[in-house]
Coordinates of C-alpha atoms in Angstrom, one line a residue:
M210 CA 263.6 -90.0 -20.0
T211 CA 267.4 -90.1 -19.3
E212 CA 269.5 -88.9 -22.2
Q213 CA 270.6 -91.9 -24.3
Q214 CA 274.2 -92.7 -25.1
L215 CA 275.4 -94.6 -28.1
P216 CA 276.5 -98.2 -27.5
S217 CA 280.2 -98.4 -26.8
W218 CA 280.9 -100.1 -30.2
A219 CA 279.1 -97.2 -31.9
D220 CA 280.5 -94.3 -29.9
P221 CA 283.6 -92.6 -31.4
A222 CA 284.5 -91.4 -27.9
V223 CA 285.2 -95.0 -26.9
S224 CA 288.7 -96.1 -27.9
P225 CA 288.9 -99.3 -30.0
A226 CA 291.3 -100.6 -27.3
D227 CA 288.4 -100.6 -24.9
L228 CA 286.2 -102.9 -27.1
D229 CA 286.3 -106.7 -27.3
A230 CA 286.8 -108.5 -30.6
Q231 CA 283.0 -108.5 -31.4
G232 CA 282.7 -104.8 -30.5
V233 CA 285.6 -104.0 -33.0
S234 CA 283.8 -106.1 -35.6
R235 CA 280.5 -104.3 -35.1
R236 CA 282.2 -101.0 -35.3
G237 CA 283.8 -102.0 -38.6
L238 CA 280.3 -102.9 -39.9
L239 CA 279.0 -99.5 -38.8
R240 CA 281.8 -97.7 -40.5
R241 CA 281.2 -99.6 -43.8
A242 CA 277.6 -98.6 -43.6
G243 CA 278.6 -94.9 -43.3
L244 CA 276.8 -94.5 -40.0
F245 CA 279.6 -94.0 -37.5
G246 CA 279.5 -91.1 -35.1
A247 CA 277.1 -88.2 -35.6
A248 CA 275.3 -90.1 -38.5
F249 CA 274.1 -92.7 -36.0
A250 CA 273.5 -90.5 -33.0
L251 CA 270.1 -90.5 -31.2
G252 CA 267.6 -87.9 -32.4
S253 CA 263.9 -87.3 -32.0
A254 CA 263.5 -87.6 -35.7
A255 CA 264.9 -91.1 -35.8
T256 CA 261.9 -92.7 -37.5
P257 CA 261.3 -89.9 -40.1
A258 CA 265.0 -90.1 -40.9
L259 CA 264.7 -93.8 -41.5
A260 CA 261.7 -93.4 -43.8
A261 CA 263.3 -90.5 -45.7
S262 CA 266.4 -92.4 -46.3
R263 CA 264.5 -95.3 -47.9
K264 CA 264.6 -93.8 -51.4
R265 CA 263.3 -96.1 -54.1
G266 CA 264.2 -96.0 -57.7
P267 CA 262.5 -98.2 -60.4
G268 CA 264.0 -101.3 -58.9
G269 CA 264.3 -100.3 -55.3
D270 CA 267.2 -98.8 -53.4
D271 CA 267.4 -99.4 -49.6
P272 CA 269.8 -97.6 -47.3
H273 CA 272.9 -99.0 -45.7
L274 CA 272.0 -100.3 -42.2
A275 CA 273.5 -100.9 -38.8
Y276 CA 272.1 -103.9 -36.9
L277 CA 271.1 -103.5 -33.3
V278 CA 270.9 -106.7 -31.2
G279 CA 268.0 -107.2 -28.9
D280 CA 265.5 -109.4 -27.0
H281 CA 261.7 -108.6 -26.8
H282 CA 260.9 -111.2 -24.2
V283 CA 262.4 -110.8 -20.7
H284 CA 260.8 -111.2 -17.3
S285 CA 261.6 -109.9 -13.9
V286 CA 260.2 -109.9 -10.3
Y287 CA 257.1 -108.2 -11.7
S288 CA 256.2 -111.6 -13.3
H289 CA 254.7 -114.1 -10.9
D290 CA 256.9 -117.0 -12.2
A291 CA 260.2 -115.2 -12.7
K292 CA 263.0 -114.3 -10.3
Y293 CA 265.4 -111.5 -11.2
T294 CA 265.4 -107.7 -10.7
F295 CA 265.5 -105.3 -13.5
S296 CA 269.1 -104.4 -12.6
Q297 CA 270.2 -108.1 -12.8
Q298 CA 268.6 -108.5 -16.2
A299 CA 269.9 -105.3 -17.7
R300 CA 273.5 -106.0 -16.4
A301 CA 273.4 -109.4 -18.0
A302 CA 272.1 -108.0 -21.3
A303 CA 274.9 -105.5 -21.4
E304 CA 277.5 -108.2 -20.7
Y305 CA 276.2 -110.2 -23.6
G306 CA 276.0 -107.3 -26.0
L307 CA 272.4 -106.4 -26.3
D308 CA 271.5 -102.9 -27.5
W309 CA 267.8 -103.1 -26.8
M310 CA 265.4 -105.2 -24.7
V311 CA 261.8 -105.4 -23.7
F312 CA 260.6 -106.3 -20.2
N313 CA 257.3 -108.0 -20.9
E314 CA 255.7 -109.1 -17.6
H315 CA 252.9 -111.7 -17.5
S316 CA 249.4 -110.4 -17.2
N317 CA 247.5 -111.0 -14.0
F318 CA 245.5 -108.9 -11.5
G319 CA 248.5 -108.4 -9.2
H320 CA 250.4 -106.9 -12.2
A321 CA 247.5 -104.8 -13.5
N322 CA 246.5 -103.5 -10.1
H323 CA 249.9 -102.9 -8.5
G324 CA 252.9 -104.0 -10.5
A325 CA 252.7 -102.1 -13.8
Q326 CA 253.1 -98.7 -12.1
L327 CA 255.9 -99.9 -9.8
E328 CA 257.5 -101.6 -12.8
H329 CA 257.6 -98.3 -14.7
A330 CA 259.6 -96.7 -11.9
E331 CA 262.0 -99.6 -12.3
I332 CA 262.1 -99.1 -16.0
V333 CA 263.1 -95.4 -15.6
K334 CA 265.8 -96.4 -13.1
A335 CA 267.1 -99.1 -15.4
R336 CA 267.3 -96.6 -18.3
A337 CA 269.3 -94.3 -16.1
E338 CA 271.6 -97.1 -14.9
N339 CA 272.2 -98.4 -18.4
P340 CA 272.3 -95.3 -20.7
R341 CA 273.8 -97.3 -23.5
Q342 CA 270.8 -99.6 -23.7
L343 CA 267.3 -99.1 -25.1
I344 CA 264.9 -100.6 -22.4
F345 CA 261.2 -100.9 -23.3
Q346 CA 258.3 -101.6 -21.0
G347 CA 256.0 -104.3 -22.3
L348 CA 253.4 -106.9 -21.4
E349 CA 253.1 -110.6 -22.1
W350 CA 249.5 -110.7 -23.2
Y351 CA 247.4 -113.9 -22.7
I352 CA 245.6 -113.8 -26.1
P353 CA 241.9 -114.7 -25.8
A354 CA 241.5 -118.3 -27.0
A355 CA 245.2 -118.7 -27.7
E356 CA 248.8 -118.4 -26.5
H357 CA 250.9 -115.3 -25.5
C358 CA 252.2 -112.2 -27.2
T359 CA 254.7 -109.5 -26.5
V360 CA 253.1 -106.1 -26.5
F361 CA 255.3 -103.0 -26.1
A362 CA 255.2 -99.3 -26.7
A363 CA 257.6 -96.5 -27.5
P364 CA 258.7 -94.6 -24.3
G365 CA 256.4 -91.7 -23.6
P366 CA 253.9 -90.3 -21.0
H367 CA 251.3 -93.0 -21.7
E368 CA 253.4 -96.2 -22.2
T369 CA 252.4 -97.6 -18.8
D370 CA 248.8 -96.5 -19.0
L371 CA 248.3 -98.0 -22.4
L372 CA 249.6 -101.4 -21.3
T373 CA 247.4 -101.3 -18.1
R374 CA 244.3 -100.3 -20.0
F375 CA 245.0 -103.0 -22.5
E376 CA 245.7 -105.7 -19.9
L377 CA 242.4 -105.0 -18.0
A378 CA 240.2 -104.8 -21.2
Y379 CA 241.7 -107.5 -23.4
D380 CA 243.7 -110.1 -21.5
G381 CA 242.3 -113.6 -21.9
K382 CA 243.3 -114.8 -18.5
L383 CA 242.0 -111.8 -16.6
L384 CA 238.7 -111.9 -18.5
G385 CA 238.3 -115.7 -18.4
Y386 CA 238.3 -115.7 -22.2
T387 CA 240.7 -118.7 -22.5
E388 CA 238.4 -121.2 -24.3
G389 CA 239.6 -121.9 -27.8
S390 CA 238.7 -125.4 -28.7
A391 CA 236.8 -126.1 -31.9
G392 CA 233.0 -125.9 -31.5
A393 CA 233.1 -124.6 -27.9
A394 CA 230.4 -122.0 -27.1
D395 CA 232.8 -119.2 -26.2
T396 CA 235.5 -119.8 -28.9
A397 CA 234.1 -117.4 -31.5
R398 CA 233.6 -114.6 -29.0
N399 CA 237.1 -115.1 -27.6
E400 CA 238.8 -115.1 -31.0
A401 CA 236.9 -112.0 -32.0
H402 CA 238.0 -110.3 -28.8
A403 CA 241.7 -110.9 -29.7
V404 CA 241.1 -109.2 -33.1
K405 CA 239.4 -106.3 -31.3
A406 CA 242.3 -105.9 -29.0
I407 CA 244.8 -105.5 -31.8
K408 CA 242.6 -103.0 -33.6
W409 CA 242.4 -101.1 -30.3
L410 CA 246.2 -100.8 -30.1
A411 CA 246.3 -99.7 -33.7
E412 CA 243.8 -96.9 -32.9
Q413 CA 246.0 -95.7 -30.0
R414 CA 248.9 -95.3 -32.4
R415 CA 246.8 -93.6 -35.1
S416 CA 245.4 -91.2 -32.5
G417 CA 248.9 -90.3 -31.2
Y418 CA 248.2 -91.5 -27.7
V419 CA 251.5 -93.4 -28.0
D420 CA 254.1 -92.9 -30.6
D421 CA 254.3 -96.5 -31.5
V422 CA 253.2 -100.0 -30.4
L423 CA 254.0 -103.5 -31.6
V424 CA 252.8 -107.0 -31.0
I425 CA 254.7 -110.3 -31.6
A426 CA 253.3 -113.8 -31.0
N427 CA 255.3 -115.8 -28.6
H428 CA 256.1 -119.6 -28.8
P429 CA 253.2 -120.2 -31.3
L430 CA 253.4 -124.0 -31.5
R431 CA 254.3 -124.8 -27.9
L432 CA 250.8 -125.9 -27.1
G433 CA 249.4 -126.0 -30.7
I434 CA 246.6 -123.5 -29.7
D435 CA 247.5 -120.7 -32.1
S436 CA 245.7 -122.0 -35.2
P437 CA 246.6 -120.7 -38.7
H438 CA 243.4 -118.8 -39.0
E439 CA 244.0 -117.0 -35.7
L440 CA 247.5 -116.0 -36.8
R441 CA 246.1 -114.6 -40.0
N442 CA 243.2 -112.9 -38.2
W443 CA 245.6 -111.1 -35.9
R444 CA 247.9 -110.1 -38.7
D445 CA 245.0 -108.8 -40.9
A446 CA 243.5 -106.8 -38.0
A447 CA 246.4 -104.4 -38.1
P448 CA 249.6 -105.7 -39.9
E449 CA 251.4 -102.5 -38.9
I450 CA 250.9 -103.6 -35.2
M451 CA 250.9 -107.4 -35.3
I452 CA 254.1 -107.9 -37.2
G453 CA 255.1 -111.5 -36.6
M454 CA 256.1 -114.3 -34.2
E455 CA 258.9 -115.9 -32.4
G456 CA 260.7 -118.0 -34.9
A457 CA 262.5 -119.7 -32.0
P458 CA 261.3 -119.7 -28.4
G459 CA 263.2 -119.0 -25.2
A460 CA 264.1 -121.8 -22.7
Q461 CA 266.8 -123.0 -25.1
G462 CA 268.7 -124.5 -22.1
A463 CA 265.9 -126.9 -21.2
A464 CA 267.5 -130.0 -22.7
I465 CA 271.1 -129.6 -21.7
P466 CA 272.2 -133.2 -21.1
G467 CA 271.9 -134.2 -17.5
W468 CA 270.4 -130.9 -16.4
R469 CA 266.6 -130.9 -16.3
G470 CA 265.4 -134.4 -17.1
A471 CA 265.2 -137.2 -19.6
T472 CA 262.1 -135.9 -21.3
S473 CA 263.2 -132.3 -21.8
I474 CA 263.1 -130.5 -25.2
R475 CA 264.7 -127.2 -26.2
G476 CA 262.2 -124.4 -25.7
E477 CA 260.2 -126.5 -23.2
Y478 CA 258.2 -127.8 -26.2
E479 CA 257.2 -130.9 -24.3
N480 CA 253.5 -130.9 -24.8
K481 CA 251.0 -133.2 -26.6
P482 CA 247.8 -132.1 -28.5
S483 CA 244.9 -131.1 -26.2
A484 CA 241.3 -130.3 -26.6
Q485 CA 242.4 -126.6 -27.0
S486 CA 244.9 -127.4 -29.7
W487 CA 244.1 -126.9 -33.4
A488 CA 243.5 -130.4 -34.8
G489 CA 245.3 -129.8 -38.1
Y490 CA 248.7 -129.7 -36.6
P491 CA 250.7 -133.0 -36.8
T492 CA 252.2 -134.4 -33.6
E493 CA 255.7 -133.5 -35.0
A494 CA 254.7 -129.8 -34.7
Y495 CA 255.0 -129.9 -30.9
V496 CA 258.8 -130.1 -30.7
T497 CA 261.6 -127.7 -31.8
Y498 CA 263.9 -128.3 -34.8
G499 CA 267.5 -127.0 -34.2
G500 CA 265.8 -125.0 -31.4
F501 CA 263.3 -123.3 -33.8
D502 CA 259.6 -123.6 -33.8
W503 CA 258.1 -126.1 -36.3
A504 CA 256.2 -123.2 -37.9
T505 CA 259.5 -121.5 -38.9
A506 CA 261.8 -124.5 -39.3
T507 CA 259.5 -126.4 -41.8
V508 CA 260.4 -125.2 -45.3
G509 CA 257.1 -125.0 -47.1
G510 CA 255.2 -124.9 -43.8
L511 CA 253.2 -122.4 -41.8
W512 CA 255.5 -119.4 -42.0
D513 CA 256.0 -119.9 -45.7
S514 CA 252.3 -120.3 -46.2
M515 CA 251.8 -116.8 -44.8
L516 CA 254.7 -115.3 -46.8
A517 CA 253.3 -116.9 -49.9
E518 CA 250.3 -114.7 -49.5
G519 CA 252.6 -111.8 -50.4
G520 CA 252.8 -109.9 -47.1
L521 CA 255.6 -109.6 -44.6
Y522 CA 255.4 -111.6 -41.4
S523 CA 258.5 -111.3 -39.3
I524 CA 260.3 -113.8 -37.1
T525 CA 262.3 -113.1 -33.9
T526 CA 264.2 -115.1 -31.3
N527 CA 264.7 -114.3 -27.6
S528 CA 265.5 -115.6 -24.1
D529 CA 262.1 -115.6 -22.5
N530 CA 264.3 -115.3 -19.4
H531 CA 262.7 -116.4 -16.1
R532 CA 265.3 -118.6 -14.5
T533 CA 268.8 -119.0 -16.0
V534 CA 270.4 -122.4 -16.3
F535 CA 273.0 -123.1 -13.6
D536 CA 272.2 -119.8 -11.8
T537 CA 272.4 -119.8 -8.0
W538 CA 269.7 -117.3 -7.1
K539 CA 266.4 -118.3 -5.6
N540 CA 263.2 -116.3 -5.0
G541 CA 263.1 -114.4 -1.7
D542 CA 260.6 -115.3 1.0
W543 CA 257.3 -113.5 1.2
P544 CA 256.6 -111.3 4.2
A545 CA 253.7 -112.6 6.3
G546 CA 250.3 -112.0 4.7
Q547 CA 251.7 -110.9 1.3
N548 CA 251.5 -112.6 -2.1
F549 CA 251.7 -111.6 -5.7
D550 CA 248.1 -110.7 -6.0
T551 CA 248.4 -108.1 -3.2
T552 CA 251.8 -106.6 -4.2
G553 CA 252.3 -107.2 -8.0
K554 CA 256.0 -107.9 -7.3
L555 CA 258.0 -110.9 -6.1
P556 CA 260.5 -110.5 -3.2
D557 CA 264.0 -109.8 -4.5
P558 CA 266.0 -113.0 -5.1
V559 CA 268.6 -114.3 -2.7
N560 CA 271.9 -116.0 -3.7
T561 CA 272.3 -119.6 -2.5
D562 CA 275.7 -120.5 -4.1
T563 CA 273.9 -123.7 -5.3
P564 CA 272.6 -124.1 -8.9
Q565 CA 268.8 -123.6 -9.0
P566 CA 266.3 -125.1 -11.5
G567 CA 266.0 -123.2 -14.8
S568 CA 265.7 -123.6 -18.6
D569 CA 266.8 -120.1 -19.8
F570 CA 269.8 -118.2 -20.9
W571 CA 270.4 -114.6 -20.0
P572 CA 269.2 -112.0 -22.5
G573 CA 271.7 -112.0 -25.4
E574 CA 273.7 -115.0 -24.0
F575 CA 272.3 -117.4 -26.7
S576 CA 269.4 -116.0 -28.7
R577 CA 269.7 -112.7 -30.6
T578 CA 267.4 -110.7 -32.8
H579 CA 269.2 -108.3 -35.1
V580 CA 267.2 -105.2 -36.4
G581 CA 268.5 -103.0 -39.2
V582 CA 268.3 -99.2 -38.6
T583 CA 269.9 -96.0 -39.9
R584 CA 269.6 -94.1 -36.6
Y585 CA 270.0 -95.2 -33.0
G586 CA 266.9 -94.9 -30.8
Y587 CA 263.7 -96.5 -29.6
R588 CA 261.5 -95.5 -32.5
S589 CA 264.2 -96.6 -35.0
V590 CA 264.2 -100.1 -33.4
M591 CA 260.4 -100.3 -33.7
A592 CA 260.5 -99.0 -37.3
G593 CA 263.2 -101.6 -38.2
L594 CA 261.1 -104.4 -36.7
R595 CA 258.0 -103.2 -38.6
A596 CA 259.9 -102.9 -41.9
G597 CA 261.1 -106.5 -41.4
R598 CA 264.8 -105.7 -41.4
V599 CA 265.5 -108.7 -39.2
W600 CA 267.7 -111.7 -39.0
V601 CA 268.2 -114.0 -36.0
D602 CA 270.9 -116.3 -34.7
H603 CA 271.7 -118.7 -31.9
G604 CA 275.0 -119.2 -30.1
H605 CA 276.5 -115.9 -31.6
L606 CA 276.9 -117.8 -34.9
L607 CA 277.6 -114.7 -37.0
D608 CA 278.8 -111.1 -36.3
G609 CA 277.0 -109.7 -39.3
L610 CA 274.6 -110.3 -42.2
D611 CA 273.6 -108.0 -45.0
V612 CA 271.2 -109.2 -47.7
R613 CA 270.4 -107.4 -51.0
V614 CA 268.4 -108.3 -54.1
K615 CA 269.3 -106.2 -57.2
R616 CA 268.3 -106.1 -60.8
D617 CA 271.5 -106.8 -62.7
C618 CA 270.8 -103.6 -64.8
D619 CA 270.5 -101.4 -61.7
P620 CA 273.7 -99.9 -60.2
G621 CA 271.9 -99.1 -56.8
R622 CA 272.1 -100.9 -53.5
G623 CA 269.0 -103.0 -54.1
V624 CA 266.4 -104.1 -51.7
T625 CA 267.1 -105.7 -48.3
L626 CA 265.3 -107.8 -45.7
G627 CA 261.6 -107.1 -45.5
G628 CA 261.6 -105.1 -48.7
R629 CA 260.0 -105.4 -52.1
L630 CA 261.7 -105.2 -55.5
R631 CA 259.6 -104.6 -58.7
V632 CA 260.9 -106.4 -61.8
R633 CA 259.7 -107.5 -65.2
K634 CA 259.2 -111.1 -66.2
G635 CA 262.5 -112.7 -67.2
E636 CA 264.7 -110.1 -65.7
K637 CA 268.1 -111.2 -64.3
L638 CA 268.6 -110.5 -60.6
T639 CA 271.4 -111.2 -58.1
L640 CA 271.0 -112.0 -54.4
Y641 CA 274.0 -110.6 -52.5
V642 CA 274.6 -112.2 -49.1
T643 CA 277.4 -110.5 -47.1
V644 CA 278.5 -112.5 -44.1
T645 CA 280.8 -111.4 -41.3
S646 CA 282.0 -114.5 -39.4
A647 CA 282.1 -114.7 -35.6
S648 CA 285.2 -112.9 -34.3
R649 CA 285.3 -114.2 -30.7
P650 CA 284.3 -117.3 -28.7
N651 CA 280.7 -117.2 -27.7
P652 CA 279.6 -117.4 -24.0
R653 CA 280.1 -121.2 -24.0
G654 CA 283.7 -120.7 -25.1
I655 CA 283.2 -121.9 -28.7
L656 CA 284.3 -119.9 -31.7
P657 CA 281.3 -120.4 -33.9
E658 CA 281.8 -121.4 -37.5
L659 CA 279.1 -121.1 -40.2
A660 CA 279.1 -124.2 -42.4
H661 CA 276.5 -123.3 -45.1
V662 CA 274.0 -120.8 -46.3
D663 CA 270.7 -122.1 -47.7
V664 CA 268.6 -120.0 -50.1
I665 CA 264.8 -120.7 -49.8
R666 CA 262.5 -119.5 -52.5
G667 CA 258.7 -119.5 -52.6
A668 CA 256.1 -118.4 -55.1
V669 CA 253.7 -115.7 -54.1
R670 CA 250.1 -116.7 -54.9
G671 CA 248.0 -114.2 -53.0
L672 CA 245.6 -114.5 -50.1
V673 CA 244.5 -118.1 -49.4
A674 CA 240.9 -119.3 -49.5
D675 CA 241.6 -121.7 -46.6
R676 CA 242.7 -119.6 -43.7
D677 CA 243.7 -122.7 -41.9
G678 CA 246.1 -123.8 -44.6
W679 CA 249.7 -124.3 -43.4
R680 CA 251.5 -125.4 -46.6
A681 CA 253.3 -123.5 -49.3
P682 CA 253.8 -126.2 -51.9
D683 CA 256.0 -124.1 -54.2
T684 CA 258.5 -123.2 -51.5
R685 CA 261.8 -125.1 -51.3
V686 CA 265.5 -124.8 -50.7
V687 CA 266.9 -123.9 -54.2
Q688 CA 270.6 -123.6 -53.4
T689 CA 273.1 -124.3 -50.7
R690 CA 276.5 -122.6 -50.5
D691 CA 279.2 -124.3 -48.5
V692 CA 281.1 -121.6 -46.6
S693 CA 283.0 -123.8 -44.1
G694 CA 286.4 -122.4 -43.3
R695 CA 285.6 -118.9 -44.6
K696 CA 286.5 -116.1 -42.2
G697 CA 286.1 -112.3 -42.0
T698 CA 283.6 -110.5 -44.3
Y699 CA 282.7 -112.1 -47.6
T700 CA 279.9 -111.8 -50.1
L701 CA 278.0 -114.6 -51.9
R702 CA 276.6 -113.7 -55.2
I703 CA 273.6 -115.9 -56.2
P704 CA 271.9 -115.5 -59.6
L705 CA 268.1 -115.3 -59.7
T706 CA 265.7 -115.1 -62.6
A707 CA 262.2 -113.6 -62.4
G708 CA 259.7 -116.0 -63.8
D709 CA 256.1 -115.6 -64.5
E710 CA 255.0 -115.0 -60.9
S711 CA 256.1 -113.0 -57.9
F712 CA 258.2 -114.7 -55.3
Y713 CA 260.3 -114.2 -52.1
V714 CA 263.7 -115.5 -51.0
R715 CA 264.8 -116.0 -47.4
L716 CA 268.0 -117.4 -45.9
R717 CA 269.0 -120.0 -43.3
G718 CA 272.3 -121.5 -42.3
S719 CA 274.0 -123.4 -39.4
D720 CA 277.1 -124.7 -37.9
G721 CA 276.6 -127.9 -39.9
N722 CA 276.5 -130.2 -36.9
R723 CA 273.0 -131.7 -37.2
H724 CA 271.0 -132.1 -40.5
G725 CA 268.3 -134.2 -42.0
A726 CA 265.5 -134.2 -44.5
G727 CA 262.9 -131.5 -43.6
Y728 CA 259.4 -132.3 -42.4
L729 CA 258.0 -132.1 -46.0
G730 CA 260.7 -134.3 -47.5
A731 CA 264.2 -134.1 -48.9
A732 CA 262.9 -132.8 -52.3
V733 CA 261.8 -129.6 -50.4
D734 CA 264.5 -129.4 -47.8
P735 CA 267.4 -131.9 -48.1
H736 CA 269.4 -130.9 -45.0
G737 CA 267.3 -129.0 -42.6
P738 CA 267.2 -128.8 -38.8
I739 CA 266.0 -131.9 -37.0
P740 CA 264.6 -132.6 -33.5
H741 CA 267.0 -133.9 -30.8
A742 CA 266.4 -136.9 -28.6
P743 CA 264.5 -136.0 -25.4
G744 CA 266.9 -134.8 -22.7
D745 CA 269.8 -134.6 -25.1
G746 CA 269.6 -131.2 -26.8
D747 CA 272.9 -129.3 -26.2
P748 CA 271.9 -126.0 -27.8
W749 CA 275.6 -124.9 -28.3
A750 CA 276.2 -127.9 -30.6
D751 CA 273.3 -127.1 -33.0
T752 CA 273.1 -123.4 -33.9
W753 CA 271.3 -121.7 -36.8
F754 CA 270.6 -118.4 -38.3
Y755 CA 267.4 -117.4 -40.2
S756 CA 266.6 -114.2 -42.1
N757 CA 263.4 -112.5 -43.0
P758 CA 262.4 -112.6 -46.7
V759 CA 262.9 -110.2 -49.6
F760 CA 259.9 -110.1 -51.9
V761 CA 260.2 -109.8 -55.7
D762 CA 257.1 -108.5 -57.4
V763 CA 256.9 -109.5 -61.1
T764 CA 254.9 -106.8 -63.0
G765 CA 254.7 -108.5 -66.4

């Protein structure tokens, strides 16, 4: 693998004069974390260093973190329905500030039989062309009886072989294991095969065949076919592998007014319940809310119901880039007698100088997943994702976010996103939320302004008896802080008290443009994200951030 260089904003050899405003801002955050220069340099011991630095006292004490920006859901000419070359995608990702990205091509026989090996050569080339980016090879798995997942491995001698073996043995589309409707003859077999698949990946990691591998569920409520019990079954099969889901899907440009059609919805969430859908989802679950999946956007809903069991389940956001809005490239023409099944690769695209159909943004242009690390490298990104040190934003709403929960009697740094803090009943705690406002106009030319920060708190009640339950009745927005007009880096200090039972807190905020009562009512969520009218969903005018939770375990 080509020697990796630090991102420009993290490289002391790059002059501040050569950075844009956001690069300067990110460098300042890195310096404040004490990770600038050699302390952040790539090393083979990146993951052990991360683990070793996570020293825990009686109340917990997590390290200072730098946040790497990435996208785990990007397609290329090695997906049958996409368009761009690896070089085009990597250049765009660099332009929009991504530090890491995953090419996760769709499963099919053309890909498994031809494309995966060809794709790996492209991955190696892209890594050499873009030494300041971390570029993973992945697969978009058609889950038996359900939707899609991103599967990706750490770079190494077996990364491609692992994905190909997995694709041929466990992909629902390739096997014909797509049936998932309630009561169908093959549904139980297909659901069991999905669980078996995740356990197989876990074994490849345990055996050392690959250094690491992760799975993230994609667009879970787009079709309503990922039932709550399936999400729980995948998680429980290997929680260190199946770490979470897309909190917001790609295709965020689908409903730009006047672009794609009068029925278009952000994320291409334009479906109705089908025989394959889980019957317990309401019809309102099939659209996005402020661009976010209903499972994430509903306070007290499906995501919260899983967090209320007491275990981490992360969210991400990404581009799912196939075809970029307003882009002028089209697919090239097939040579006579060739198709995707025989080649595993689309012809390279051709520029037409005329806007072509598309719903997506370039990687990093609109959707960003921020992962907290202490070292720069592939395994550090994967370790940060597994640890849940994740927050996401749309429209470049923030430059930085740092979250800590501390016992008031503890002088340490406290516990951050994805972590757990042990306390006694009645202890006084403080939630510290450090925000760094946007320092430059986003790709749309708008200087984003954060209007509010919402604190969401939920009780932890343990594993549920009903694995299809999707409500967390004790989760609600407990406080909103108005931050309109605040600039630079500032810290909100929010008092918390440990009651009789364990709980978690998570954060959300927006530009303040569109609010309404949440799906479960104003008493639960008085000013949450709301759906847009079909065909009228300008994503740049309705942007949000979400954070993963911090858990507080009350010991008595």
